[in-house]
mmCIF file of C-alpha atoms in Angstrom:
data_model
loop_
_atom_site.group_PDB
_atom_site.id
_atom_site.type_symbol
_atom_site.label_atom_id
_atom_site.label_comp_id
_atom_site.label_asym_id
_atom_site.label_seq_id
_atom_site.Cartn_x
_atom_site.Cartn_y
_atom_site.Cartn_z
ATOM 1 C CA UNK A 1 -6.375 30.395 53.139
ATOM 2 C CA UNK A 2 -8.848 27.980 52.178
ATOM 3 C CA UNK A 3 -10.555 27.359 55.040
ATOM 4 C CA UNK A 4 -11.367 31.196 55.693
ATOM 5 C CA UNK A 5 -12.683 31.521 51.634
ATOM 6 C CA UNK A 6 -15.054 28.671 52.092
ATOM 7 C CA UNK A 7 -16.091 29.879 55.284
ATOM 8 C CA UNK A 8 -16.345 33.699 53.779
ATOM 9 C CA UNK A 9 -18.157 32.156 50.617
ATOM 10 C CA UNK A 10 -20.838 30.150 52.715
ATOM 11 C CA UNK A 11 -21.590 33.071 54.843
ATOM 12 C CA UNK A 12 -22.033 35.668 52.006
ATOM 13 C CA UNK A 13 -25.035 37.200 51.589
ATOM 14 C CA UNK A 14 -27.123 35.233 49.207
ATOM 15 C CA UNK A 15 -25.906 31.637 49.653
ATOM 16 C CA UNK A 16 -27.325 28.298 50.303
ATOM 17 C CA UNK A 17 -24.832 26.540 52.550
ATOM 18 C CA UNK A 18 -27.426 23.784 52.525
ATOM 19 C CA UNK A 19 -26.648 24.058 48.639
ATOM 20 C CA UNK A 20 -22.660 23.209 49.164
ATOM 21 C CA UNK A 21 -20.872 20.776 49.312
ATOM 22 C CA UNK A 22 -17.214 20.985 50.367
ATOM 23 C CA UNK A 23 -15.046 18.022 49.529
ATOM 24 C CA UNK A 24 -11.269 18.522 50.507
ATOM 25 C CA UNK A 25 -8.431 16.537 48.467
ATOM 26 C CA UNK A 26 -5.601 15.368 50.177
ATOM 27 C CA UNK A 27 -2.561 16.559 48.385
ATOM 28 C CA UNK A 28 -0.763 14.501 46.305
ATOM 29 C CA UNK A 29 3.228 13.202 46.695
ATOM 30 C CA UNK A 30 4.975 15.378 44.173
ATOM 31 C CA UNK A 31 8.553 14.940 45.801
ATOM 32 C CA UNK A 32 9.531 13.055 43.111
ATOM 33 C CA UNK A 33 8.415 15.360 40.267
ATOM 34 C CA UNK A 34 10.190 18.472 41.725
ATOM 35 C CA UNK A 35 13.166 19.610 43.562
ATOM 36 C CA UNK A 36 14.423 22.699 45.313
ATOM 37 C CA UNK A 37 14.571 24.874 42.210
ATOM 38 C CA UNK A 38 11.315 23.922 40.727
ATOM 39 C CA UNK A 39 9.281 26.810 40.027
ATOM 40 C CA UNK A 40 6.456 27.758 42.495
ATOM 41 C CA UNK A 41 4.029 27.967 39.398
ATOM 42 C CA UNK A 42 5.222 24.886 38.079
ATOM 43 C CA UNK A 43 4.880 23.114 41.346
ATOM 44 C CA UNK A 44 1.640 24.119 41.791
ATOM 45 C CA UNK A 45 0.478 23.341 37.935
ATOM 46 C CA UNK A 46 2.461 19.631 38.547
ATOM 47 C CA UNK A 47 0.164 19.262 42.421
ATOM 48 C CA UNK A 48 -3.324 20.002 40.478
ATOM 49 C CA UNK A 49 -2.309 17.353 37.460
ATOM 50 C CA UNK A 50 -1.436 14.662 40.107
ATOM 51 C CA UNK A 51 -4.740 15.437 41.951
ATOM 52 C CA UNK A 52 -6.531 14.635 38.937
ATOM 53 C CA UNK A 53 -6.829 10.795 40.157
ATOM 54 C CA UNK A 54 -8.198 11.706 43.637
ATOM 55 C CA UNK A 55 -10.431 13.749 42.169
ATOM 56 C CA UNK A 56 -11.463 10.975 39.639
ATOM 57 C CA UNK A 57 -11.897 8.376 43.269
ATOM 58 C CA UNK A 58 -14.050 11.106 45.088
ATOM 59 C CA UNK A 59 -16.404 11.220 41.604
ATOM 60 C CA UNK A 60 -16.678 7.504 41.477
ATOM 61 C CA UNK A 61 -17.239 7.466 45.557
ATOM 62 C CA UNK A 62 -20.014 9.374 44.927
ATOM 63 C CA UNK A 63 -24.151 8.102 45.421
ATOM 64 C CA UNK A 64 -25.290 10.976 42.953
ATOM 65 C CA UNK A 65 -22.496 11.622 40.385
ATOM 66 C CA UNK A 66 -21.910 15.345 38.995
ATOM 67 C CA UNK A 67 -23.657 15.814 35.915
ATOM 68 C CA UNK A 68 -21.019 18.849 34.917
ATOM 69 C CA UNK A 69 -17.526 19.531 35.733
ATOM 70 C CA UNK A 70 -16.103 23.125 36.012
ATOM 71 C CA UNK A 71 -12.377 23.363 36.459
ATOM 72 C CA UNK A 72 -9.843 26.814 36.216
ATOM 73 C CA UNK A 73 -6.953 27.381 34.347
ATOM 74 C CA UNK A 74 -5.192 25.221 37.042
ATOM 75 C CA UNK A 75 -7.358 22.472 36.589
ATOM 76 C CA UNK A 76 -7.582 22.063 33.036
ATOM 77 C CA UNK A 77 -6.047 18.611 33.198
ATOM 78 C CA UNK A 78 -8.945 17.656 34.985
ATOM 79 C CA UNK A 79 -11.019 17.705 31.903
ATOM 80 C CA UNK A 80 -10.098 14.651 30.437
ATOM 81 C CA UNK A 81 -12.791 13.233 33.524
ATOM 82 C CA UNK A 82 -15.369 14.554 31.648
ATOM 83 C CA UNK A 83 -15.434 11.970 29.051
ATOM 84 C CA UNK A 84 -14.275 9.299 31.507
ATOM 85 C CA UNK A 85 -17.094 9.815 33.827
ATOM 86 C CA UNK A 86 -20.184 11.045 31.023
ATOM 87 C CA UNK A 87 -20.102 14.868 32.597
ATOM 88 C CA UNK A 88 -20.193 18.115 30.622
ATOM 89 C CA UNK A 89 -17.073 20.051 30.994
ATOM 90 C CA UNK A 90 -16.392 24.024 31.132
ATOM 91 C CA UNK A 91 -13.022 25.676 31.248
ATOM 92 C CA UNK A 92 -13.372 28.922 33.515
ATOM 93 C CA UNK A 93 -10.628 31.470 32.516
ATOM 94 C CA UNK A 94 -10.227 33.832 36.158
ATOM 95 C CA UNK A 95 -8.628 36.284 33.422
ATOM 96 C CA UNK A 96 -9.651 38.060 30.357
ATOM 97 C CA UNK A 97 -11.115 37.369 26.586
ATOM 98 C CA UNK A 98 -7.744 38.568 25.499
ATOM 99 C CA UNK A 99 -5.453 35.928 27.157
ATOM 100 C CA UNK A 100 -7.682 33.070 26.221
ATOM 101 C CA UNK A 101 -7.079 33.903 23.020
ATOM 102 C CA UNK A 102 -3.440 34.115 23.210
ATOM 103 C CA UNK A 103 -3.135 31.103 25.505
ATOM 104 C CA UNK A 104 -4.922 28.639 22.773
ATOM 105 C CA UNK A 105 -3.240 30.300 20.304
ATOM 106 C CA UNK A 106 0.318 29.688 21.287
ATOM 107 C CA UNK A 107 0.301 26.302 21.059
ATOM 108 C CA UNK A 108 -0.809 26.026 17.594
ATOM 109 C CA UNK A 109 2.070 28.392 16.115
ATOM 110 C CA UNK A 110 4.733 27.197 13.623
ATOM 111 C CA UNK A 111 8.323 27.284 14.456
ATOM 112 C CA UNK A 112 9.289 30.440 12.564
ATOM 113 C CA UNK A 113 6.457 32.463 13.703
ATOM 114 C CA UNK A 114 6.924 32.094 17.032
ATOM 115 C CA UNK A 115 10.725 32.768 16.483
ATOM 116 C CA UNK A 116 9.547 36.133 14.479
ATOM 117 C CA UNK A 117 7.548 36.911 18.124
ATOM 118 C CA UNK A 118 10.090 35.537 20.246
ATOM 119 C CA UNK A 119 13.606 35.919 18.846
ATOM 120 C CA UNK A 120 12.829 38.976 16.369
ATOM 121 C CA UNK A 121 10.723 40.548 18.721
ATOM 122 C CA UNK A 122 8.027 41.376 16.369
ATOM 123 C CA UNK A 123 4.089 41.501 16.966
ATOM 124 C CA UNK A 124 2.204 38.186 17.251
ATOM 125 C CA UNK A 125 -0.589 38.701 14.764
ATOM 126 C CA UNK A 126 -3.253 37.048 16.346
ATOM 127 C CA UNK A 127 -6.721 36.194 14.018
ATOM 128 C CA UNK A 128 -9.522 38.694 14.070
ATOM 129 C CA UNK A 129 -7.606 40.591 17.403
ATOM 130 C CA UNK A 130 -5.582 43.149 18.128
ATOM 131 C CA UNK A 131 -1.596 41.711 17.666
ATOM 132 C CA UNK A 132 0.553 41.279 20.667
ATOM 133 C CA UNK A 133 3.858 42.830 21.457
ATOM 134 C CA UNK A 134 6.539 41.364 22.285
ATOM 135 C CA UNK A 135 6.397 43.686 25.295
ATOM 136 C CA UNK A 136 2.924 42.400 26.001
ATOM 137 C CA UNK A 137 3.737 38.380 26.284
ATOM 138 C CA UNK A 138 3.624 36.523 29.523
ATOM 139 C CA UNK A 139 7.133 35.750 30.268
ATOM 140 C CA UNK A 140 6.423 31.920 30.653
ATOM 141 C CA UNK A 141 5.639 32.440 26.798
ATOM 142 C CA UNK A 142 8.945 33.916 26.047
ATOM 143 C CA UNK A 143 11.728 30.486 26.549
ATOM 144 C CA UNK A 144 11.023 27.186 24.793
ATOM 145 C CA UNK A 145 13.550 25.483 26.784
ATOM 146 C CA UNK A 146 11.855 26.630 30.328
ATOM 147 C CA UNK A 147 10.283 23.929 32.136
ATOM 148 C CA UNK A 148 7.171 26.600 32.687
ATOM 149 C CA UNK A 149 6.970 27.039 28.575
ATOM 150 C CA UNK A 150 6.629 22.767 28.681
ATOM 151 C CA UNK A 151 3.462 22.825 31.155
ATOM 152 C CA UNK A 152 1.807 25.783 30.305
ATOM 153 C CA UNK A 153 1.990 25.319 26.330
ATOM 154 C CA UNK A 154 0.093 21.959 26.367
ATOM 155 C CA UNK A 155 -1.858 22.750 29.089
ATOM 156 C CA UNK A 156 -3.005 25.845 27.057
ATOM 157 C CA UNK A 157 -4.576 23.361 24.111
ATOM 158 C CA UNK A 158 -6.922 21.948 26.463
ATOM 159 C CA UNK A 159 -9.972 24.108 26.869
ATOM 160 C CA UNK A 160 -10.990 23.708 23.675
ATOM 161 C CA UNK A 161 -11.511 20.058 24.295
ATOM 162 C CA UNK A 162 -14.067 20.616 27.126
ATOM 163 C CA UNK A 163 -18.097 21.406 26.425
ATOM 164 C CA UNK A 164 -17.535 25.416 26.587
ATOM 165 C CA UNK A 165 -15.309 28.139 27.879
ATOM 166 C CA UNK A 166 -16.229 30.096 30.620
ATOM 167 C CA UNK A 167 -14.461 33.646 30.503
ATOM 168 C CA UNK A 168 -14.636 36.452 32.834
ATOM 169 C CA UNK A 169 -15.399 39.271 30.380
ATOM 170 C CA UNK A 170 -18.149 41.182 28.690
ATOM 171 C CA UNK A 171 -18.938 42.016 25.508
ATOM 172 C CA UNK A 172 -18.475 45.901 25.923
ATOM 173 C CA UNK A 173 -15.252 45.672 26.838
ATOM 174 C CA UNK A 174 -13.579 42.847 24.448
ATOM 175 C CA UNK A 175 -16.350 42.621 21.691
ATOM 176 C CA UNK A 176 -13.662 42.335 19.202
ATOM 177 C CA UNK A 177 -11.422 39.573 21.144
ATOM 178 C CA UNK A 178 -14.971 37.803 22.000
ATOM 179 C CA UNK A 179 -16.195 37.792 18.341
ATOM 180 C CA UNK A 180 -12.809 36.306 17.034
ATOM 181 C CA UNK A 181 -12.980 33.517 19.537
ATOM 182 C CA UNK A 182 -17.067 33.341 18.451
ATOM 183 C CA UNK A 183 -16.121 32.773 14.788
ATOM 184 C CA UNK A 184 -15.610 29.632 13.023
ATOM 185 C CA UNK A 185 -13.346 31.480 10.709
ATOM 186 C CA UNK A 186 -11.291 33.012 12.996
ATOM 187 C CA UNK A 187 -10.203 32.047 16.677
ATOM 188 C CA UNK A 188 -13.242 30.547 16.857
ATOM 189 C CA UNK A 189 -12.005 27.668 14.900
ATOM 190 C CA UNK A 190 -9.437 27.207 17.267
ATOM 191 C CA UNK A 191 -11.716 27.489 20.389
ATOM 192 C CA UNK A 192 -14.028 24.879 18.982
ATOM 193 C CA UNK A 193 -16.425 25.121 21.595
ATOM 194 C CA UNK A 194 -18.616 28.023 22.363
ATOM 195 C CA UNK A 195 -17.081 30.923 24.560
ATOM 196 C CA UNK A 196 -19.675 32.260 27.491
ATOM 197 C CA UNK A 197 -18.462 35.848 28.888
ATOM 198 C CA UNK A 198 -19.743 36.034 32.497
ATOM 199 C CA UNK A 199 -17.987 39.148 33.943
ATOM 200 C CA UNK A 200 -17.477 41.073 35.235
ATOM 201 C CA UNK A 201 -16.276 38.963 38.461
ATOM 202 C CA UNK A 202 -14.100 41.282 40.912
ATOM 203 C CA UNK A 203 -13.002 40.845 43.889
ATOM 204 C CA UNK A 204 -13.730 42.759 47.004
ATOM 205 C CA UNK A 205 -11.566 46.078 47.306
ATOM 206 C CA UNK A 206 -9.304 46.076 50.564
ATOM 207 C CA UNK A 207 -10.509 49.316 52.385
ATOM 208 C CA UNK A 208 -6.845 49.308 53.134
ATOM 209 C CA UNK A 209 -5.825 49.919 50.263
ATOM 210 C CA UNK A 210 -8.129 53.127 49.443
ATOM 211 C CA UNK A 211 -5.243 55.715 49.397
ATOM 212 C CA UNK A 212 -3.258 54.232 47.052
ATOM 213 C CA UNK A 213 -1.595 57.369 44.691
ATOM 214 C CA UNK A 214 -2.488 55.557 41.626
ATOM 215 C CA UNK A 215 -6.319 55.536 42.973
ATOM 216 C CA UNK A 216 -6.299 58.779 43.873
ATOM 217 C CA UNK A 217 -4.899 59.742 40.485
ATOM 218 C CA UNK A 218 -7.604 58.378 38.917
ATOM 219 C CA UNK A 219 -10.543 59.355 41.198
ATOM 220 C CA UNK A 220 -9.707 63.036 39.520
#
């Protein structure tokens, strides 16, 4: 949970605790945005846009105001602040070079292409990157009429509206996807903003998970 990744983070070799510091948000009503049915991922994208107000009180409450802002693909409404409250703003994509590309993509497709992708099931050519299958797209990609395909299509036009793009990559292993999104003439015109890889960020391997077949496959 939260508590116990805050706790693990601030006790981690290397870290300032005296350099942190931990605001919580109380969560916000959403009762009447959702029902029973709702998604869980749509839920969840619906809680962090409704936050964005707290978030904006807790700036303002402030004595020494943030001079930068960096939010995750959950957060990306919260860039909008940015402007509001005169801080730099950074979209950090968790994932790869490869869906960033496809995620600000998407939303800038005309009808009949996407039905080619969609309905035809042909490739998505994609500018100056490898193109996608259809048996390669996220499935909240694949239905214009599901509620997920509403949020996550706008939400995917946002980071090129912030200061910079924060992806967890490297250039040796997407130097194609990373120079696309680097050039003006490509999906760099598109991104708008200048793309920073920082990975590779993992995450800790479960010892209990060691002897996995698929693991021990590949350690041969």
């Amino acid at each position: 949970d939260a508590a116990s990744a805050q706790s693990q983070f601030l006790s981690s070799p290397g870290s300032d605790a005296t350099l942190v510091d931990v605001i919580g948000l109380p969560p916000p009503d959403i009762s009447g945005l959702v029902d029973s049915s709702t998604f869980i991922a749509v839920k969840i994208l619906i809680m962090m846009r409704e936050t964005v107000p707290i978030l904006r009180s807790k700036i303002a409450e402030m004595q020494h105001k943030p001079t930068a802002l960096i939010v995750d693909l959950l957060g990306l409404d919260a860039i909008r602040l940015g402007r509001e409250l005169n801080m730099l703003t950074y979209a950090f994509i968790p994932s790869s070079a490869r869906f960033l590309a496809v995620s600000i993509y998407f939303p800038t497709l005309e009808k009949d292409v996407e039905e080619e992708h969609i309905v035809k099931k042909k490739p998505l050519a994609i500018p100056g990157c490898e193109p996608v299958r259809f048996e390669d797209t996220l499935e909240p990609y694949l239905d214009p009429t599901d509620q997920m395909y509403r949020e996550l299509v706008p939400l995917s036009s946002l980071p090129p509206t912030a200061d910079g793009i924060i992806v967890n990559t490297w250039d040796g292993m997407e130097s194609k996807t990373l120079k696309s999104l680097q050039d003006p003439n490509l999906l760099g015109g598109i991104a708008r903003v200048p793309v920073y890889p920082i990975g590779p960020l993992c995450r800790p391997a479960d010892p209990s998970n060691a002897n996995h077949p698929v693991l021990d496959w590949l350690n041969k």
